[in-house]
């Protein structure tokens, strides 16, 4: 009963455009006042409690890192490498765009920030070369969906926290699916480019000299990916420490080696980090208190009983869940959905014998695709507002890319090895 | 000048906490691997700085109306209705934040005896971030409301 009213408060809050974390807090507090058998102070305690967790301490570091990359001159060097490698293909600049997103994904944690930056940087250049504005925007948005899957993605950290699996394993599980998505997008772009006759950006393939030159330019940035991934994989660093080392390294690189990072840039990146960390963490904290409340009410057991009552085939469950999440992802912010849903679904997942890492990666990829679809696609909104594209055009031009990503999602769903092979190696 | 300093106080404090977290963590990694002497109390102080960074950053974000909300349905309203709906939303948010801040204050007062395991710092200093941040956000919302109403009144007089 009280839970029902809490849910009602939550949904009303979402619909009338109250900030997400306030709507969630309102729901929790109203539950405690209505249920009456526990002090409402516990609500405050549960919300603060979520911040007292070392896994989630990794978040500000990777946000900071993402904010620094552009100012430090790393993005530009990576773009050069991507252009040399893929510029001669059909639809060259679109290919470079996806390639750059994938490389950036290895350092940045937030797809919205990545997408905004790439839209400003690449879409004007693409339209100059004769690509449609809507197609360019769709390519950039679809490419930046790879960011949350490739480590260090924020969603991977958050899932590791709620599902109680190791962050390192979760990071590793994203590598293969991330690369797979990149390839799927690039193949789709190649087909579209062939049909529409988009010209390559460069007349010939990379020569050894050019390749070597670009690789040398980007080597500082590529080392960073190896340090983050290698350090965590070998157990040298915890994810938080890897984030700290990476931030220190990027500042060093930007200030002393590339000499592009100046004090005003640092200040700007720092403020941006404080703001993003606060808005994201408050949602996480409020949502984990809500998830605790659902567990307290033993909703997850009811969910498990309900689902297994229909079918005990794990693949049927995953398929139904995929459809449900794709619809949900259109309306709800992905990280919030992970925090609330994972504790609810975990007993079912374990009962059906699904690997939590496989399950998590499927869920993250699914919700990432939700960022691309109207009406609540955060990435789509950011991209469209920067480039001035209409939602309708975006959907039409983005459709083939959307299909490619759905195919990847199905592969990840039905072939657990794609996500579990590397972490258990 | 004083107003400017005060206006950016939340930004500065939040930045300070974030910067502190970054520097301490880098330093902790350095001492652990290079000097081979891990600092035991780092985790405690980091988590305390984290909650303050979050709550102060939340106030700074509220000042800029940067908190994430779901505005699909909201933007369907005509502009005039949007203005009234915004005032209503702000009023609701203020009530929720004040209640939450109050609960946080109660929690902080009751946690006086609870101390962190290594440094022995009272949990009051951690939990106090909740009321401070919440009330600060509520104050910004009141300012937003007054500004919006003033703008509306000006618009109608014209």
Coordinates of C-alpha atoms in Angstrom, one line a residue:
Chain A
X1 CA 0.0 0.0 0.0
X2 CA 2.6 2.5 1.1
X3 CA 4.9 1.3 -1.7
X4 CA 2.1 1.9 -4.2
X5 CA 1.8 5.5 -3.0
X6 CA 5.5 5.9 -3.1
X7 CA 5.5 4.7 -6.7
X8 CA 2.7 7.1 -7.5
X9 CA 4.6 10.0 -6.0
X10 CA 7.7 9.0 -8.0
X11 CA 5.9 8.8 -11.4
X12 CA 4.0 12.1 -10.8
X13 CA 7.3 13.8 -9.9
X14 CA 8.9 12.5 -13.2
X15 CA 6.0 13.6 -15.3
X16 CA 5.7 17.1 -13.9
X17 CA 9.5 17.7 -14.6
X18 CA 10.7 17.8 -11.0
X19 CA 14.5 17.0 -10.8
X20 CA 14.9 13.2 -10.7
X21 CA 16.6 13.0 -7.4
X22 CA 14.0 15.2 -5.7
X23 CA 11.2 13.0 -7.0
X24 CA 12.9 9.9 -5.7
X25 CA 13.5 11.5 -2.3
X26 CA 9.9 12.6 -2.2
X27 CA 8.8 9.0 -2.9
X28 CA 11.0 7.5 -0.2
X29 CA 10.1 10.1 2.5
X30 CA 6.4 9.7 1.8
X31 CA 6.7 5.9 2.2
X32 CA 8.3 6.3 5.6
X33 CA 5.7 8.9 6.8
X34 CA 2.8 6.6 5.6
X35 CA 4.2 3.2 6.7
X36 CA 4.8 4.6 10.1
X37 CA 6.6 1.6 11.4
X38 CA 10.1 3.0 10.9
X39 CA 11.5 6.5 11.6
X40 CA 11.7 8.7 8.5
X41 CA 15.3 9.5 9.6
X42 CA 16.2 6.1 8.1
X43 CA 15.5 7.6 4.7
X44 CA 18.2 10.2 5.2
X45 CA 20.5 7.6 6.6
X46 CA 20.0 5.3 3.6
X47 CA 20.6 8.1 1.1
X48 CA 23.9 9.3 2.8
X49 CA 24.9 5.7 3.2
X50 CA 25.2 5.1 -0.5
X51 CA 27.9 7.8 -0.8
X52 CA 30.0 6.0 1.8
X53 CA 31.3 3.5 -0.7
X54 CA 34.7 3.3 -2.3
X55 CA 33.4 1.9 -5.6
X56 CA 31.4 5.0 -6.3
X57 CA 34.4 7.2 -5.4
X58 CA 35.8 6.3 -8.9
X59 CA 33.1 8.3 -10.6
X60 CA 34.5 11.9 -10.1
X61 CA 37.8 10.8 -11.5
X62 CA 36.5 9.5 -14.7
X63 CA 34.3 12.5 -15.2
X64 CA 37.3 14.8 -14.6
X65 CA 39.3 12.8 -17.0
X66 CA 36.6 13.2 -19.7
X67 CA 36.5 16.9 -19.1
X68 CA 40.3 17.2 -19.4
X69 CA 40.8 15.2 -22.6
X70 CA 39.7 17.9 -24.9
X71 CA 41.6 20.8 -23.3
X72 CA 44.7 18.7 -23.0
X73 CA 44.8 18.2 -26.8
X74 CA 44.3 14.5 -26.6
X75 CA 41.1 14.4 -28.6
X76 CA 42.6 16.2 -31.6
X77 CA 45.6 13.8 -31.7
X78 CA 43.3 10.8 -31.5
X79 CA 41.1 12.2 -34.3
X80 CA 44.2 12.5 -36.5
X81 CA 45.0 8.9 -35.9
X82 CA 41.4 7.9 -36.7
X83 CA 41.4 9.9 -39.9
X84 CA 44.7 8.4 -41.1
X85 CA 43.4 4.9 -40.4
X86 CA 39.9 5.2 -41.9
X87 CA 39.8 8.3 -44.1
X88 CA 40.3 6.4 -47.3
X89 CA 37.3 4.2 -46.8
X90 CA 33.9 5.0 -48.3
X91 CA 32.2 7.5 -46.0
X92 CA 35.7 8.2 -44.5
X93 CA 34.9 10.9 -42.1
X94 CA 31.9 9.0 -40.7
X95 CA 34.2 6.0 -40.1
X96 CA 36.7 8.2 -38.4
X97 CA 33.9 9.6 -36.2
X98 CA 33.0 6.1 -34.9
X99 CA 36.6 5.1 -34.5
X100 CA 37.3 8.3 -32.5
X101 CA 34.3 7.5 -30.2
X102 CA 35.7 4.1 -29.6
X103 CA 39.2 5.4 -28.7
X104 CA 37.7 8.1 -26.5
X105 CA 35.5 5.5 -24.9
X106 CA 38.7 4.0 -23.5
X107 CA 39.2 7.1 -21.4
X108 CA 35.9 8.9 -20.9
X109 CA 33.0 7.8 -18.7
X110 CA 30.1 9.9 -19.9
X111 CA 28.5 9.5 -23.3
X112 CA 26.6 12.7 -23.1
X113 CA 29.7 14.8 -22.7
X114 CA 31.5 12.8 -25.4
X115 CA 28.6 13.2 -27.8
X116 CA 28.4 17.0 -27.2
X117 CA 32.1 17.5 -27.9
X118 CA 32.1 15.3 -31.0
X119 CA 29.0 17.0 -32.4
X120 CA 30.7 20.4 -32.1
X121 CA 34.0 19.1 -33.6
X122 CA 32.9 16.7 -36.4
X123 CA 29.4 17.5 -37.6
X124 CA 30.4 20.8 -39.2
X125 CA 33.3 19.1 -41.0
X126 CA 31.0 16.3 -42.2
X127 CA 28.4 18.6 -43.6
X128 CA 31.1 20.5 -45.4
X129 CA 32.1 17.3 -47.2
X130 CA 28.5 16.7 -48.3
X131 CA 27.1 14.4 -45.6
X132 CA 23.5 15.2 -44.6
X133 CA 23.3 17.1 -41.3
X134 CA 20.9 14.6 -39.8
X135 CA 23.0 11.6 -40.9
X136 CA 26.2 13.2 -39.4
X137 CA 24.3 13.8 -36.1
X138 CA 23.0 10.3 -36.0
X139 CA 26.4 8.8 -36.6
X140 CA 28.0 10.9 -33.9
X141 CA 25.2 10.0 -31.4
X142 CA 25.3 6.3 -32.2
X143 CA 29.1 6.3 -32.0
X144 CA 29.1 7.9 -28.6
X145 CA 26.9 5.0 -27.3
X146 CA 30.0 2.9 -27.3
X147 CA 31.5 5.1 -24.5
X148 CA 29.5 3.6 -21.6
X149 CA 30.2 0.0 -22.7
X150 CA 34.0 0.4 -23.2
X151 CA 35.8 0.7 -19.9
X152 CA 35.9 3.0 -17.9
X153 CA 32.2 3.6 -18.3
X154 CA 30.2 5.1 -15.6
X155 CA 27.4 2.5 -16.0
X156 CA 29.9 -0.3 -15.6
X157 CA 31.0 1.2 -12.2
X158 CA 27.4 1.7 -11.0
X159 CA 26.4 -1.8 -12.0
X160 CA 29.4 -3.3 -10.3
X161 CA 28.3 -1.4 -7.1
X162 CA 24.7 -2.6 -7.1
X163 CA 25.2 -6.1 -8.3
X164 CA 28.2 -6.6 -6.0
X165 CA 30.6 -7.8 -8.7
X166 CA 34.2 -6.6 -9.2
X167 CA 34.6 -3.4 -11.1
X168 CA 37.7 -4.8 -12.8
X169 CA 35.7 -7.8 -14.2
X170 CA 32.9 -5.5 -15.3
X171 CA 35.4 -3.2 -17.1
X172 CA 36.9 -6.2 -18.9
X173 CA 33.5 -7.5 -19.9
X174 CA 32.9 -4.3 -21.9
X175 CA 35.9 -4.5 -24.2
X176 CA 34.7 -7.2 -26.7
X177 CA 31.1 -5.9 -27.0
X178 CA 32.3 -2.4 -27.3
X179 CA 34.6 -3.2 -30.2
X180 CA 31.8 -5.4 -31.7
X181 CA 29.4 -2.4 -31.7
X182 CA 32.1 -0.2 -33.3
X183 CA 32.6 -2.7 -36.1
X184 CA 28.8 -3.1 -36.6
X185 CA 28.4 0.7 -36.9
X186 CA 31.3 1.0 -39.3
X187 CA 30.0 -1.7 -41.6
X188 CA 26.5 -0.1 -41.6
X189 CA 28.1 3.3 -42.5
X190 CA 30.1 1.7 -45.3
X191 CA 26.9 0.3 -46.8
X192 CA 25.0 3.6 -46.5
X193 CA 28.0 5.5 -47.9
X194 CA 28.2 3.1 -50.9
X195 CA 24.4 3.5 -51.6
X196 CA 24.6 7.3 -51.3
X197 CA 28.0 7.7 -52.8
X198 CA 29.7 9.5 -49.9
X199 CA 33.2 10.3 -50.9
X200 CA 36.2 9.2 -48.9
X201 CA 38.0 12.0 -47.0
X202 CA 41.4 11.0 -48.3
X203 CA 42.5 9.8 -51.7
X204 CA 44.7 6.9 -50.6
X205 CA 45.2 4.5 -47.6
X206 CA 47.6 5.3 -44.8
X207 CA 51.3 5.2 -45.8
X208 CA 53.7 3.9 -43.2
X209 CA 55.2 7.3 -42.7
X210 CA 51.8 8.9 -42.0
X211 CA 50.7 6.1 -39.8
X212 CA 53.9 6.2 -37.8
X213 CA 53.6 10.0 -37.4
X214 CA 50.0 9.9 -36.2
X215 CA 50.6 7.0 -33.9
X216 CA 53.5 8.8 -32.3
X217 CA 51.3 11.9 -31.8
X218 CA 48.6 9.8 -30.2
X219 CA 50.9 7.5 -28.2
X220 CA 50.6 9.5 -25.0
X221 CA 46.8 9.1 -25.1
X222 CA 47.0 5.4 -26.1
X223 CA 49.4 4.7 -23.2
X224 CA 46.7 6.0 -20.9
X225 CA 44.2 3.4 -22.1
X226 CA 46.8 0.7 -21.5
X227 CA 47.5 2.1 -18.0
X228 CA 43.8 2.2 -17.0
X229 CA 42.9 -1.2 -18.4
X230 CA 46.2 -3.0 -17.8
X231 CA 46.5 -1.6 -14.3
X232 CA 43.1 -2.7 -13.3
X233 CA 43.3 -6.0 -15.1
X234 CA 46.6 -6.9 -13.4
X235 CA 45.2 -5.8 -10.0
X236 CA 47.9 -3.1 -9.7
X237 CA 45.3 -0.4 -9.2
X238 CA 41.8 -0.2 -7.8
X239 CA 39.5 1.6 -10.3
X240 CA 39.6 4.7 -8.1
X241 CA 43.3 4.7 -8.0
X242 CA 43.5 4.1 -11.8
X243 CA 41.2 7.1 -12.2
X244 CA 43.5 9.2 -10.0
X245 CA 46.6 8.1 -11.8
X246 CA 45.0 8.8 -15.2
X247 CA 43.9 12.3 -14.1
X248 CA 47.4 13.1 -12.9
X249 CA 48.9 11.7 -16.1
X250 CA 46.6 13.7 -18.4
X251 CA 47.3 16.9 -16.5
X252 CA 51.1 16.2 -16.8
X253 CA 50.7 15.4 -20.5
X254 CA 48.6 18.5 -21.2
X255 CA 50.7 21.0 -19.3
X256 CA 54.2 19.8 -19.9
X257 CA 54.2 17.7 -23.0
X258 CA 51.5 19.1 -25.3
X259 CA 51.6 22.5 -23.6
X260 CA 47.9 23.1 -24.3
X261 CA 46.4 22.8 -20.9
X262 CA 46.2 26.2 -19.1
X263 CA 45.0 27.2 -15.6
X264 CA 41.6 28.5 -16.8
X265 CA 41.0 25.2 -18.6
X266 CA 41.8 23.3 -15.4
X267 CA 39.4 25.5 -13.4
X268 CA 36.6 25.0 -15.9
X269 CA 37.1 21.3 -16.0
X270 CA 37.1 21.1 -12.2
X271 CA 33.8 23.1 -11.9
X272 CA 32.2 20.9 -14.6
X273 CA 33.4 17.8 -12.7
X274 CA 32.0 19.1 -9.4
X275 CA 28.6 19.8 -11.0
X276 CA 28.3 16.5 -12.9
X277 CA 29.5 14.4 -10.0
X278 CA 26.9 16.0 -7.7
X279 CA 24.0 15.6 -10.1
X280 CA 24.9 12.0 -10.9
X281 CA 25.7 11.0 -7.4
X282 CA 22.5 12.5 -5.9
X283 CA 20.4 10.4 -8.3
X284 CA 22.5 7.3 -7.5
X285 CA 22.2 7.9 -3.7
X286 CA 18.4 8.5 -3.8
X287 CA 17.9 5.5 -6.1
X288 CA 19.9 3.1 -4.0
X289 CA 17.7 4.1 -1.0
X290 CA 14.7 3.4 -3.1
X291 CA 16.1 0.0 -4.2
X292 CA 16.7 -0.7 -0.5
X293 CA 13.1 0.1 0.2
X294 CA 11.9 -2.3 -2.5
X295 CA 14.1 -5.0 -1.0
X296 CA 12.8 -4.3 2.4
X297 CA 9.3 -4.8 1.1
X298 CA 10.5 -8.1 -0.4
X299 CA 9.4 -7.0 -3.9
X300 CA 12.3 -8.9 -5.5
X301 CA 11.1 -12.2 -4.2
X302 CA 7.6 -11.5 -5.6
X303 CA 9.2 -10.5 -9.0
X304 CA 11.2 -13.8 -9.0
X305 CA 8.2 -15.8 -8.2
X306 CA 6.1 -14.1 -10.8
X307 CA 8.7 -14.5 -13.6
X308 CA 9.7 -18.1 -12.9
X309 CA 6.0 -18.9 -12.7
X310 CA 5.7 -18.1 -16.4
X311 CA 9.0 -19.5 -17.7
X312 CA 12.2 -20.8 -16.3
X313 CA 14.1 -20.5 -19.6
X314 CA 16.8 -17.9 -19.1
X315 CA 16.7 -16.8 -22.7
X316 CA 13.0 -16.2 -22.7
X317 CA 13.5 -14.1 -19.5
X318 CA 16.4 -12.1 -21.1
X319 CA 14.4 -11.5 -24.3
X320 CA 11.3 -10.2 -22.5
X321 CA 13.6 -8.1 -20.3
X322 CA 15.2 -6.6 -23.4
X323 CA 11.9 -5.5 -24.8
X324 CA 10.9 -4.1 -21.4
X325 CA 14.2 -2.2 -21.0
X326 CA 14.2 -0.8 -24.5
X327 CA 10.8 0.7 -23.7
X328 CA 11.8 1.8 -20.2
X329 CA 15.0 3.3 -21.6
X330 CA 13.0 5.7 -23.7
X331 CA 11.7 7.4 -20.6
X332 CA 14.1 6.9 -17.7
X333 CA 17.7 7.8 -17.2
X334 CA 19.9 4.7 -17.6
X335 CA 21.9 4.8 -14.4
X336 CA 18.8 5.3 -12.3
X337 CA 17.2 2.3 -14.0
X338 CA 20.2 0.2 -13.2
X339 CA 20.2 1.0 -9.5
X340 CA 16.5 0.4 -9.0
X341 CA 16.1 -2.6 -11.3
X342 CA 19.2 -4.7 -10.6
X343 CA 18.4 -5.4 -6.9
X344 CA 14.8 -6.2 -8.0
X345 CA 15.9 -8.7 -10.7
X346 CA 19.0 -10.2 -9.1
X347 CA 17.2 -13.1 -7.3
X348 CA 15.6 -14.1 -10.6
X349 CA 18.9 -13.8 -12.5
X350 CA 20.6 -16.1 -9.9
X351 CA 17.7 -18.5 -9.9
X352 CA 17.8 -18.9 -13.7
X353 CA 21.6 -19.4 -13.6
X354 CA 22.5 -16.3 -15.6
X355 CA 26.0 -14.9 -15.0
X356 CA 25.7 -11.5 -13.3
X357 CA 28.4 -10.0 -15.6
X358 CA 26.7 -11.2 -18.8
X359 CA 23.4 -9.9 -17.4
X360 CA 24.9 -6.5 -16.5
X361 CA 26.5 -5.9 -19.8
X362 CA 23.3 -6.8 -21.6
X363 CA 21.4 -4.3 -19.5
X364 CA 24.0 -1.5 -19.9
X365 CA 24.1 -1.9 -23.7
X366 CA 20.3 -2.0 -23.8
X367 CA 19.8 1.1 -21.7
X368 CA 22.6 2.9 -23.8
X369 CA 20.6 2.2 -26.9
X370 CA 17.6 3.8 -25.1
X371 CA 19.6 7.1 -24.9
X372 CA 19.3 7.2 -28.7
X373 CA 15.5 6.9 -29.0
X374 CA 12.8 9.4 -28.5
X375 CA 11.1 10.7 -26.3
X376 CA 13.7 10.6 -23.5
X377 CA 16.9 10.0 -25.4
X378 CA 19.4 12.1 -23.5
X379 CA 22.2 11.6 -26.1
X380 CA 19.8 12.3 -29.0
X381 CA 18.6 15.5 -27.4
X382 CA 22.1 16.8 -26.8
X383 CA 23.2 16.0 -30.3
X384 CA 20.1 17.5 -31.9
X385 CA 20.2 20.7 -29.9
X386 CA 23.9 21.2 -30.8
X387 CA 23.5 20.6 -34.5
X388 CA 20.0 21.9 -35.0
X389 CA 18.5 18.6 -36.2
X390 CA 14.8 17.7 -35.9
X391 CA 13.8 14.5 -34.0
X392 CA 12.0 13.1 -37.1
X393 CA 15.0 13.5 -39.4
X394 CA 17.3 12.1 -36.7
X395 CA 15.2 8.9 -36.4
X396 CA 15.0 8.4 -40.2
X397 CA 18.7 8.8 -40.7
X398 CA 19.7 6.9 -37.6
X399 CA 17.5 3.9 -38.3
X400 CA 20.1 1.7 -40.0
X401 CA 22.6 2.4 -37.1
X402 CA 19.9 1.7 -34.6
X403 CA 19.3 -1.7 -36.3
X404 CA 23.0 -2.5 -36.2
X405 CA 23.1 -1.8 -32.4
X406 CA 20.0 -3.9 -31.8
X407 CA 21.8 -6.8 -33.7
X408 CA 24.7 -6.3 -31.3
X409 CA 22.4 -6.4 -28.3
X410 CA 20.9 -9.7 -29.5
X411 CA 24.4 -11.2 -30.0
X412 CA 25.4 -10.1 -26.5
X413 CA 22.1 -11.5 -25.1
X414 CA 22.3 -14.9 -26.7
X415 CA 26.1 -15.5 -26.7
X416 CA 27.3 -15.0 -23.1
X417 CA 30.9 -15.6 -24.1
X418 CA 31.1 -12.2 -25.8
X419 CA 30.9 -10.5 -22.4
X420 CA 32.2 -13.2 -20.1
X421 CA 35.2 -14.6 -22.0
X422 CA 37.7 -11.8 -21.2
X423 CA 36.8 -11.2 -17.5
X424 CA 37.2 -14.9 -16.7
X425 CA 40.3 -15.4 -18.7
Chain B
X1 CA 32.4 42.5 -4.5
X2 CA 31.2 40.8 -1.3
X3 CA 28.1 39.6 -3.1
X4 CA 30.1 38.1 -5.8
X5 CA 32.3 36.3 -3.4
X6 CA 29.3 34.9 -1.5
X7 CA 27.6 34.0 -4.8
X8 CA 30.4 31.7 -5.8
X9 CA 31.0 30.3 -2.4
X10 CA 29.3 27.0 -3.2
X11 CA 31.3 26.6 -6.4
X12 CA 34.5 27.3 -4.6
X13 CA 33.8 24.9 -1.7
X14 CA 32.6 22.1 -4.0
X15 CA 35.7 22.6 -6.2
X16 CA 37.9 22.5 -3.2
X17 CA 36.4 19.2 -2.0
X18 CA 36.8 17.7 -5.5
X19 CA 40.4 18.9 -5.8
X20 CA 41.1 17.6 -2.3
X21 CA 39.8 14.1 -3.3
X22 CA 41.9 14.0 -6.4
X23 CA 45.1 15.2 -4.7
X24 CA 44.8 12.9 -1.7
X25 CA 44.1 9.9 -3.9
X26 CA 47.1 10.6 -6.1
X27 CA 49.2 11.1 -3.1
X28 CA 47.9 7.9 -1.5
X29 CA 48.8 5.9 -4.6
X30 CA 52.2 7.4 -4.6
X31 CA 53.0 6.5 -1.0
X32 CA 51.5 3.1 -1.4
X33 CA 53.6 2.1 -4.5
X34 CA 56.7 4.3 -4.3
X35 CA 57.2 4.7 -0.6
X36 CA 55.6 1.4 0.2
X37 CA 53.7 2.8 3.2
X38 CA 50.0 2.9 2.7
X39 CA 48.1 5.6 4.5
X40 CA 45.3 4.0 6.5
X41 CA 43.1 6.9 7.2
X42 CA 42.8 8.0 3.5
X43 CA 39.6 6.2 2.8
X44 CA 37.8 7.8 5.7
X45 CA 38.8 11.3 4.8
X46 CA 38.0 10.7 1.2
X47 CA 34.5 9.6 1.9
X48 CA 33.9 12.6 4.2
X49 CA 35.2 14.9 1.4
X50 CA 33.0 13.0 -1.1
X51 CA 29.7 13.7 0.6
X52 CA 30.6 17.3 1.1
X53 CA 31.7 17.6 -2.6
X54 CA 28.3 16.1 -3.6
X55 CA 26.1 18.2 -1.5
X56 CA 27.9 21.5 -2.2
X57 CA 28.1 20.6 -5.9
X58 CA 24.4 20.0 -5.8
X59 CA 23.8 23.5 -4.5
X60 CA 26.0 24.9 -7.3
X61 CA 24.1 22.8 -9.8
X62 CA 20.8 24.0 -8.5
X63 CA 22.0 27.6 -8.9
X64 CA 22.4 26.9 -12.6
X65 CA 19.3 24.6 -12.8
X66 CA 21.5 21.8 -14.0
X67 CA 19.8 18.9 -12.2
X68 CA 18.5 16.2 -14.5
X69 CA 14.8 16.1 -14.9
X70 CA 12.4 14.5 -17.4
X71 CA 11.0 17.4 -19.4
X72 CA 9.3 15.5 -22.3
X73 CA 5.8 16.2 -21.1
X74 CA 6.7 19.6 -19.6
X75 CA 7.8 21.0 -23.0
X76 CA 4.4 20.0 -24.5
X77 CA 2.7 22.7 -22.4
X78 CA 2.1 26.1 -23.9
X79 CA 4.7 28.7 -22.7
X80 CA 2.4 30.4 -20.2
X81 CA 1.4 27.2 -18.6
X82 CA 5.1 26.2 -18.4
X83 CA 5.8 29.3 -16.3
X84 CA 3.2 28.5 -13.8
X85 CA 4.1 24.8 -13.8
X86 CA 7.7 25.8 -13.1
X87 CA 6.7 27.8 -10.1
X88 CA 4.6 24.9 -8.8
X89 CA 7.5 22.5 -9.3
X90 CA 10.0 24.8 -7.5
X91 CA 7.5 25.1 -4.6
X92 CA 7.2 21.3 -4.3
X93 CA 11.0 20.9 -4.6
X94 CA 11.5 23.4 -1.8
X95 CA 9.2 21.4 0.5
X96 CA 10.9 18.1 -0.3
X97 CA 14.4 19.6 0.2
X98 CA 13.4 21.2 3.5
X99 CA 12.0 17.9 4.8
X100 CA 15.1 16.0 3.6
X101 CA 17.4 18.6 5.1
X102 CA 15.5 18.4 8.4
X103 CA 15.8 14.6 8.5
X104 CA 19.5 15.0 7.7
X105 CA 19.9 17.4 10.6
X106 CA 18.1 15.0 13.0
X107 CA 20.4 12.2 11.7
X108 CA 23.5 14.4 12.2
X109 CA 22.4 15.3 15.8
X110 CA 21.8 11.7 16.7
X111 CA 25.0 10.4 15.2
X112 CA 27.1 12.5 17.6
X113 CA 28.4 9.5 19.4
X114 CA 29.3 7.4 16.3
X115 CA 32.9 7.9 15.3
X116 CA 34.9 6.7 12.3
X117 CA 37.1 3.7 13.1
X118 CA 40.6 5.1 12.5
X119 CA 40.6 8.9 12.9
X120 CA 37.8 8.9 15.4
X121 CA 35.9 11.7 13.8
X122 CA 32.3 12.1 14.7
X123 CA 29.7 11.3 12.0
X124 CA 28.2 14.7 12.7
X125 CA 30.7 16.2 10.4
X126 CA 29.8 13.8 7.6
X127 CA 26.0 13.9 8.0
X128 CA 25.9 17.7 8.4
X129 CA 26.5 17.9 4.6
X130 CA 22.9 16.8 4.0
X131 CA 21.1 19.7 5.8
X132 CA 23.7 22.2 4.6
X133 CA 23.4 21.2 0.9
X134 CA 19.6 20.7 1.0
X135 CA 18.9 24.1 2.6
X136 CA 21.3 25.7 0.3
X137 CA 19.5 24.2 -2.7
X138 CA 16.1 25.3 -1.2
X139 CA 17.4 28.9 -0.9
X140 CA 18.5 28.9 -4.5
X141 CA 15.1 27.7 -5.5
X142 CA 13.4 30.5 -3.6
X143 CA 15.7 33.0 -5.4
X144 CA 14.8 31.4 -8.8
X145 CA 11.1 31.6 -7.9
X146 CA 11.4 35.3 -7.0
X147 CA 13.3 36.1 -10.2
X148 CA 10.7 34.2 -12.3
X149 CA 7.8 35.9 -10.7
X150 CA 9.4 39.3 -11.1
X151 CA 10.1 38.6 -14.8
X152 CA 6.5 37.4 -15.2
X153 CA 5.1 40.6 -13.6
X154 CA 7.3 42.7 -15.8
X155 CA 6.1 40.8 -18.9
X156 CA 2.5 41.5 -18.0
X157 CA 3.0 45.2 -17.3
X158 CA 4.5 45.7 -20.7

